[in-house]
PDB file of C-alpha atoms in Angstrom:
ATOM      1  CA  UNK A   1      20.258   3.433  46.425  1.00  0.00           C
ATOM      2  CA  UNK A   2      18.391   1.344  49.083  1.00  0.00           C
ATOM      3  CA  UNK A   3      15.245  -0.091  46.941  1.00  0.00           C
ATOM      4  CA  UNK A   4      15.031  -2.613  44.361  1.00  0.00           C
ATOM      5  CA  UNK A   5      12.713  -3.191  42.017  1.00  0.00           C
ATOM      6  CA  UNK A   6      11.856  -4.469  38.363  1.00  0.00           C
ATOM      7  CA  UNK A   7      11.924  -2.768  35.253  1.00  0.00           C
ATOM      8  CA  UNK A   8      10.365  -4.796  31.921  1.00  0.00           C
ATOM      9  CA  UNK A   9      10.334  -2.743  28.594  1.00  0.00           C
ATOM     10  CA  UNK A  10       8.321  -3.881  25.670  1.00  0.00           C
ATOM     11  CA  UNK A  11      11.657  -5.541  23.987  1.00  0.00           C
ATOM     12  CA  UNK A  12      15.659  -3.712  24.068  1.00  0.00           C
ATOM     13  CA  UNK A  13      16.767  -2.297  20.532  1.00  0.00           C
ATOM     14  CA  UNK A  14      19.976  -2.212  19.462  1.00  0.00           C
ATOM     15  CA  UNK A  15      21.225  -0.898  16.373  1.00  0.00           C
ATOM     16  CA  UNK A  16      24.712   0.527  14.277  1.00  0.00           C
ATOM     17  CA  UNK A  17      24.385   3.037  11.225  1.00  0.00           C
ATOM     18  CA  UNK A  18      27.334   3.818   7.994  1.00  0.00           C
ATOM     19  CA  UNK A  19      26.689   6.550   5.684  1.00  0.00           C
ATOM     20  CA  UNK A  20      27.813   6.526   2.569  1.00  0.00           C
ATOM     21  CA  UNK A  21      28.972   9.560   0.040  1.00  0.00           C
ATOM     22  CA  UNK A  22      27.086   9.933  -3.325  1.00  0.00           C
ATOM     23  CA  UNK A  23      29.915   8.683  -5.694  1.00  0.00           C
ATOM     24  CA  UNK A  24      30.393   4.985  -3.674  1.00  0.00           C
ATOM     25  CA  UNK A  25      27.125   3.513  -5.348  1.00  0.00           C
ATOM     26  CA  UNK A  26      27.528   3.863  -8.979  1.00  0.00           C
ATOM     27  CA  UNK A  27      26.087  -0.013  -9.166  1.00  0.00           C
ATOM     28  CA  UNK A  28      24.794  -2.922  -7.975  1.00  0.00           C
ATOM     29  CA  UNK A  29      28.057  -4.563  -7.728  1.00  0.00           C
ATOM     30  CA  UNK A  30      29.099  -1.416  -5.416  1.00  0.00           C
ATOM     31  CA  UNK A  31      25.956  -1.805  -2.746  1.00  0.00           C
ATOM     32  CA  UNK A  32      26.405  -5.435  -2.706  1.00  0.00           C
ATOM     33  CA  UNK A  33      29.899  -5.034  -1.430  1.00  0.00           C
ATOM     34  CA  UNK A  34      29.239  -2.251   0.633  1.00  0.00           C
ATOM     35  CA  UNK A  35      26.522  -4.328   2.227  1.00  0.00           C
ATOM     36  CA  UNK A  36      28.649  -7.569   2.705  1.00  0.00           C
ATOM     37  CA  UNK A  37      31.249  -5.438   4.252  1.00  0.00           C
ATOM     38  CA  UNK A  38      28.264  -3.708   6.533  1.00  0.00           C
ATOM     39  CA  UNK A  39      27.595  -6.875   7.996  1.00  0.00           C
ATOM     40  CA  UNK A  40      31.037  -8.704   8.162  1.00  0.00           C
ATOM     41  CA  UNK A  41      32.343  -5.704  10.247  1.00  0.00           C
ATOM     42  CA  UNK A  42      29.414  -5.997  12.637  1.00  0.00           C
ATOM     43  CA  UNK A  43      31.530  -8.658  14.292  1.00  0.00           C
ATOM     44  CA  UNK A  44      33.747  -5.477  15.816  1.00  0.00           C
ATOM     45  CA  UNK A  45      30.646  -3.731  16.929  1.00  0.00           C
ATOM     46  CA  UNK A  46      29.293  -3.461  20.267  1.00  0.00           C
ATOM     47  CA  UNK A  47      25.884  -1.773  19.678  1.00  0.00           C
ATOM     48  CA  UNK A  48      24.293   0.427  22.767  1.00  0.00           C
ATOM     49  CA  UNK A  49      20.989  -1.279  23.900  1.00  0.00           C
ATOM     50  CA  UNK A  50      17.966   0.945  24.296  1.00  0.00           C
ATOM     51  CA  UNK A  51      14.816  -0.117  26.073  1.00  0.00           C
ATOM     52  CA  UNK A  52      11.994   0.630  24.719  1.00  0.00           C
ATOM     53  CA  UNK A  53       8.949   1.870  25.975  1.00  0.00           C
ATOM     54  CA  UNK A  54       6.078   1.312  27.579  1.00  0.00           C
ATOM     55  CA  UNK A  55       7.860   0.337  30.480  1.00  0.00           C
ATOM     56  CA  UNK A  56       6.690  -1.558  33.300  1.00  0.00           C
ATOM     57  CA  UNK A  57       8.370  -0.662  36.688  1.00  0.00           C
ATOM     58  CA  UNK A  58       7.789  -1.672  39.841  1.00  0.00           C
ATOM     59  CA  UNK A  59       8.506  -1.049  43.767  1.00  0.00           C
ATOM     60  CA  UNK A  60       9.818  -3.240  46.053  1.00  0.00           C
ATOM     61  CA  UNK A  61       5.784  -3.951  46.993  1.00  0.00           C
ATOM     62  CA  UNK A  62       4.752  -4.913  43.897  1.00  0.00           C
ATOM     63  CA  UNK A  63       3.214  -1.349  42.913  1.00  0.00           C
ATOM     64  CA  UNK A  64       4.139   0.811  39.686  1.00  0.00           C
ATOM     65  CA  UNK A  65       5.753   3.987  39.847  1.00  0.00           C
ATOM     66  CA  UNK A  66       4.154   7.381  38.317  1.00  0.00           C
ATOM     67  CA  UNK A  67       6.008   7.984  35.298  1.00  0.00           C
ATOM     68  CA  UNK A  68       6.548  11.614  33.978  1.00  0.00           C
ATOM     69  CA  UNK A  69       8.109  10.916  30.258  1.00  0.00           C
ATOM     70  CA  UNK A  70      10.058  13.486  28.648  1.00  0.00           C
ATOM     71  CA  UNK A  71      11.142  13.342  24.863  1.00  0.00           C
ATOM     72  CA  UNK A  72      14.563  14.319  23.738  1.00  0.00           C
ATOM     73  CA  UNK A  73      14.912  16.407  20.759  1.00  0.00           C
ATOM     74  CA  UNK A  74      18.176  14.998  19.125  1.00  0.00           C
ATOM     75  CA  UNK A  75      17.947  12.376  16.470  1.00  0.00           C
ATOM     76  CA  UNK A  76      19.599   8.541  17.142  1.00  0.00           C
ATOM     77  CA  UNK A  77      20.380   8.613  13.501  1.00  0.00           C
ATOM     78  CA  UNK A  78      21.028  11.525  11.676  1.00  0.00           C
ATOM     79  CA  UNK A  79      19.084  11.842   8.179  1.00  0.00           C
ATOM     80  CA  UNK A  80      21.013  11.323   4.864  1.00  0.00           C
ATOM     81  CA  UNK A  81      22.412  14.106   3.326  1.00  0.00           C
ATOM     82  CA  UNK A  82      23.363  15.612  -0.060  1.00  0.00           C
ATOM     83  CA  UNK A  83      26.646  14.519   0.355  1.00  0.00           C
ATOM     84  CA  UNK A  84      26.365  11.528   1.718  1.00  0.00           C
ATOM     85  CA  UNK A  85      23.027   9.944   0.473  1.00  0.00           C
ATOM     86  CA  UNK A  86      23.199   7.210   1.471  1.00  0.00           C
ATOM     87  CA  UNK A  87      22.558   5.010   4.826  1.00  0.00           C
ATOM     88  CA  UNK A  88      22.659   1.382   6.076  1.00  0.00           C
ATOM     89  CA  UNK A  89      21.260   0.593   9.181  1.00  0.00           C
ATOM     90  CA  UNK A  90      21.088  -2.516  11.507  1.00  0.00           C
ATOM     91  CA  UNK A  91      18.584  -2.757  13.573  1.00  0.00           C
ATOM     92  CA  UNK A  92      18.185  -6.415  16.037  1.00  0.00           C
ATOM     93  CA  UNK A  93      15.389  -6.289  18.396  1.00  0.00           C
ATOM     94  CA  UNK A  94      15.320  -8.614  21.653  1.00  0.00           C
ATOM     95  CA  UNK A  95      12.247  -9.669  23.508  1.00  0.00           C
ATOM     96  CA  UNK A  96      11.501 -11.270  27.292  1.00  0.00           C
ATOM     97  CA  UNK A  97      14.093  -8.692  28.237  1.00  0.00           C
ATOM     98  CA  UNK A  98      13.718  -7.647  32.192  1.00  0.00           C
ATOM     99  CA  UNK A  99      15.804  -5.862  34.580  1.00  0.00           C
ATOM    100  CA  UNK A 100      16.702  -4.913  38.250  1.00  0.00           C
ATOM    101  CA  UNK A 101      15.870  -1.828  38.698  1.00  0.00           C
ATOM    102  CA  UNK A 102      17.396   0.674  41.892  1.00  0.00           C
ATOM    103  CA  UNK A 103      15.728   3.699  43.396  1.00  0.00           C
ATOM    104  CA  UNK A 104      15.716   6.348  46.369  1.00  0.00           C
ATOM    105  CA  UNK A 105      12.133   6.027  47.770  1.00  0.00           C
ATOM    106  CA  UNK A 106       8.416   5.211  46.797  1.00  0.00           C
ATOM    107  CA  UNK A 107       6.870   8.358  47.011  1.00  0.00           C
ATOM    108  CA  UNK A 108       8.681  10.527  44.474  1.00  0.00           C
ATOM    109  CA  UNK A 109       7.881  10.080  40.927  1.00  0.00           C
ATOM    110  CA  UNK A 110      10.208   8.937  37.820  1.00  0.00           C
ATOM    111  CA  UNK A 111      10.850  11.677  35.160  1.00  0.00           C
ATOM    112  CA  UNK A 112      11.667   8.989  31.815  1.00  0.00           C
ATOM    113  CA  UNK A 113      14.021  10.747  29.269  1.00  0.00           C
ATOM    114  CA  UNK A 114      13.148   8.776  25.746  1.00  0.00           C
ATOM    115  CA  UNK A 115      13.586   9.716  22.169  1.00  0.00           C
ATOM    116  CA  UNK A 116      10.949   8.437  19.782  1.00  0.00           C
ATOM    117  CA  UNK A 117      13.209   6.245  16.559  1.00  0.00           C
ATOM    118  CA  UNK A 118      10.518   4.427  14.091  1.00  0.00           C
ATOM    119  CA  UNK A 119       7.313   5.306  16.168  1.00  0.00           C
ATOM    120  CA  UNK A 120       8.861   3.517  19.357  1.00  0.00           C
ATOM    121  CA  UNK A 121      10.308   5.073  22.276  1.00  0.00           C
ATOM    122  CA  UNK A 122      13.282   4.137  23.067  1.00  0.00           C
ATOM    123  CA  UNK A 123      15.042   4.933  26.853  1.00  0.00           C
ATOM    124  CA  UNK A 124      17.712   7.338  27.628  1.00  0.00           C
ATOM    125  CA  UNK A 125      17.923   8.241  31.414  1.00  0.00           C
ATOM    126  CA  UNK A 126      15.577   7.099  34.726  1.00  0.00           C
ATOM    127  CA  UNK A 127      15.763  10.398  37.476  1.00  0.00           C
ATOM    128  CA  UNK A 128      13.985  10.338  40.500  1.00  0.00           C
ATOM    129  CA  UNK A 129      14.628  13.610  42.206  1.00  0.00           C
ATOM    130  CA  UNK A 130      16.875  14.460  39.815  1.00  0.00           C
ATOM    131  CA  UNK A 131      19.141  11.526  40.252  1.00  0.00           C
ATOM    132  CA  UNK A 132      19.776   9.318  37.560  1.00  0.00           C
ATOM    133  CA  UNK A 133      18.363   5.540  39.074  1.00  0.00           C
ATOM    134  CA  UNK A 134      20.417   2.205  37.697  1.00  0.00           C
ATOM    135  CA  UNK A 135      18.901  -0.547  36.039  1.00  0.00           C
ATOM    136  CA  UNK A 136      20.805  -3.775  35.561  1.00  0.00           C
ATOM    137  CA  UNK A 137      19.794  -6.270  32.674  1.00  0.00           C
ATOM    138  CA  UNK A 138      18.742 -10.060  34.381  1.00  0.00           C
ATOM    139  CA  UNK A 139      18.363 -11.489  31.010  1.00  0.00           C
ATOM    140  CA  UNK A 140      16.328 -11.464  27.658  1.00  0.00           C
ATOM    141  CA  UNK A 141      14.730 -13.698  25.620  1.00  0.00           C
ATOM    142  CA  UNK A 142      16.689 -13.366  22.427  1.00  0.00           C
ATOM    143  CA  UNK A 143      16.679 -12.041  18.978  1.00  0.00           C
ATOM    144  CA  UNK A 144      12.758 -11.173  18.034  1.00  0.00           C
ATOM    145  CA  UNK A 145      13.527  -9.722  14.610  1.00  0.00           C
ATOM    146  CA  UNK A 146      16.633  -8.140  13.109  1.00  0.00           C
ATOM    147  CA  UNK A 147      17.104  -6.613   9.229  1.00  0.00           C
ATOM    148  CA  UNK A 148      19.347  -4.090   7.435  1.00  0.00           C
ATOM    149  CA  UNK A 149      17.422  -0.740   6.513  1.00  0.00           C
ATOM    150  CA  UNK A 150      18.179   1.059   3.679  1.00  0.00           C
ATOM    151  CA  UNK A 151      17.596   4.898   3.518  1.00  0.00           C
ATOM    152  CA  UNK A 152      18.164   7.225   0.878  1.00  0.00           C
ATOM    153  CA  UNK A 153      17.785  10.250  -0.916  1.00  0.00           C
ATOM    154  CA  UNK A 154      15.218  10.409  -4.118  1.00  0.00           C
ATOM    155  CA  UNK A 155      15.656  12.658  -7.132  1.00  0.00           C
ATOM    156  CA  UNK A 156      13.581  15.127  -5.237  1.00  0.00           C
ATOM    157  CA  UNK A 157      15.265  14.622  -2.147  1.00  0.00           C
ATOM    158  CA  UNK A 158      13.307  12.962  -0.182  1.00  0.00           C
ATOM    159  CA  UNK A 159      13.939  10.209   2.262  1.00  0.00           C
ATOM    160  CA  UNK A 160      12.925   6.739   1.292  1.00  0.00           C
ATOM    161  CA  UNK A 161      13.485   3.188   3.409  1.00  0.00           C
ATOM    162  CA  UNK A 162      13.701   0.170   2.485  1.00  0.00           C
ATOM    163  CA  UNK A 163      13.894  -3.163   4.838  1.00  0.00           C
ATOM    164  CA  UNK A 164      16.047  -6.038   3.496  1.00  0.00           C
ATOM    165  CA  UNK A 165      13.391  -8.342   5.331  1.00  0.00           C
ATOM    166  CA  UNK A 166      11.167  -7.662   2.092  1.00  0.00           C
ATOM    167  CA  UNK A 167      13.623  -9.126   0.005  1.00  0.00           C
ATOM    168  CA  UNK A 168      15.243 -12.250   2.163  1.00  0.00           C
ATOM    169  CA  UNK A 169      17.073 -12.733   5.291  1.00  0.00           C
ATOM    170  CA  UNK A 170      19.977 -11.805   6.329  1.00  0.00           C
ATOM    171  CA  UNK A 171      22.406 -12.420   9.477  1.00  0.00           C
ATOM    172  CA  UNK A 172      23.094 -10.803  12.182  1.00  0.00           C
ATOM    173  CA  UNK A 173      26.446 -10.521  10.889  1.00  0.00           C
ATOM    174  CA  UNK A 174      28.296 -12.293   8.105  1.00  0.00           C
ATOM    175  CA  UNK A 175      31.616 -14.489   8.765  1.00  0.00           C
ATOM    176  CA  UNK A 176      33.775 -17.120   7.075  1.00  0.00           C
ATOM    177  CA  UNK A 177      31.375 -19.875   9.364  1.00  0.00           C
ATOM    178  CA  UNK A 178      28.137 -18.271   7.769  1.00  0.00           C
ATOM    179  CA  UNK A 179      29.133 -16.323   4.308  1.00  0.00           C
ATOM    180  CA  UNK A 180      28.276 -19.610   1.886  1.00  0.00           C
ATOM    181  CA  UNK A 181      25.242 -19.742   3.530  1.00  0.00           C
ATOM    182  CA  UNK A 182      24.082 -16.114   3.197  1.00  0.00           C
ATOM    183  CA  UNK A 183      25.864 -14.717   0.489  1.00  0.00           C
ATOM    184  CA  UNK A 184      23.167 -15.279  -2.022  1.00  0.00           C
ATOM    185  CA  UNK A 185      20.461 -13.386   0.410  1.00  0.00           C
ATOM    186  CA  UNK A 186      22.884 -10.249   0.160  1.00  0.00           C
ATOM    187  CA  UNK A 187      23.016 -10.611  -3.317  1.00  0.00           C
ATOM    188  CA  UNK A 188      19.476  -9.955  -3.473  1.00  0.00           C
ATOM    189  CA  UNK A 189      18.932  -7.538  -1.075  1.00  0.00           C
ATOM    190  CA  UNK A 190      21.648  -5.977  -2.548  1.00  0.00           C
ATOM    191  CA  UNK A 191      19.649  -5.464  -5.887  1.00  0.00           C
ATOM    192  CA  UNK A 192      16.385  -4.876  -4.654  1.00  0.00           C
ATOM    193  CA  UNK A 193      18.208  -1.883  -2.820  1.00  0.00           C
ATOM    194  CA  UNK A 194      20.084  -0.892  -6.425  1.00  0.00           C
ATOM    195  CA  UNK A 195      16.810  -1.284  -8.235  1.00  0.00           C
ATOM    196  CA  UNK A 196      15.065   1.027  -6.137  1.00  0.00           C
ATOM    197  CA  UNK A 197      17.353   4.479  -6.066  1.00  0.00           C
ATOM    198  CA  UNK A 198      17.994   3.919 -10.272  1.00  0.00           C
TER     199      UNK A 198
END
């Protein structure tokens, strides 16, 4: 590497997933818990971040790079299934994120692997001549939105999804300094969630 320059995605996405098997939800007592636990054990979690696209990088001089994107076919999150139904998903979004971005020379062109979650893109690899560039994160702004998603499978098995932010807020984790204070919110999201797959 011998050129440095910026890289500024629209906001970095980080998220963790738990499916669930079709005999753990019998009530709303059951998805409550399972959802308290969901959250408490996201203090063990280190979540991968993904930028997301459009990016925004630039040369050492200011200019911005051609850009040849290429999609990836392999889902982030695999769909629910017959045997496990079933899914809870985080998903925190930060914004103001920017990075430092390496690369081999101005000329050649940057072939973008992304995979598309939720009608956004979200970065996998930067190649420039077929060799993967580094990007090193020089901050963000902080937490832009975060909620718990629900996704399940219907009587007809189809997939529906469901966003706890309908129903109240919820942390980005639970713990013994926060619980009192949230408990009642994932009480409620709990049984929105119930009220919707009975």
């Amino acid at each position: 590497m011998n050129k440095e320059g910026t890289l500024t995605p629209e906001c970095i996405f980080e998220f963790d997933y738990s499916n669930f098997e079709r005999d753990s939800i019998s009530s709303e007592e059951d998805l409550f818990e399972i959802l308290k636990d969901f959250l408490w054990e996201r203090t063990e979690i280190e979540t991968e971040p993904y930028l997301v696209l459009d990016l925004y990088i630039e040369k050492e001089d200011g200019e911005i790079f051609e850009q040849n994107l290429i999609e990836k076919e392999t889902p982030l999150i695999p769909d629910p299934t017959d045997k496990e139904p079933f899914q809870l998903i985080h998903e925190h979004t930060l914004e103001d994120a920017s990075y430092l971005f390496n690369y081999f020379d101005d000329d050649s062109p940057l072939d973008v692997e992304f995979e598309t979650y939720d009608n956004g893109k979200l970065l996998f690899d930067i190649k420039q001549a077929g060799e993967s560039c580094e990007y090193e994160s020089q901050g963000d702004g902080g937490t832009a939105d975060q909620f718990v998603t629900f996704r399940f499978l219907d009587k007809t098995g189809e997939i529906q999804s469901l966003r706890s932010a309908a129903f109240a807020q919820l942390p980005l984790e639970l713990n013994e300094d926060n619980e009192d204070e949230y408990i009642q919110n994932v009480k409620e999201v709990a049984k929105n969630f119930f009220k919707n797959i009975t």
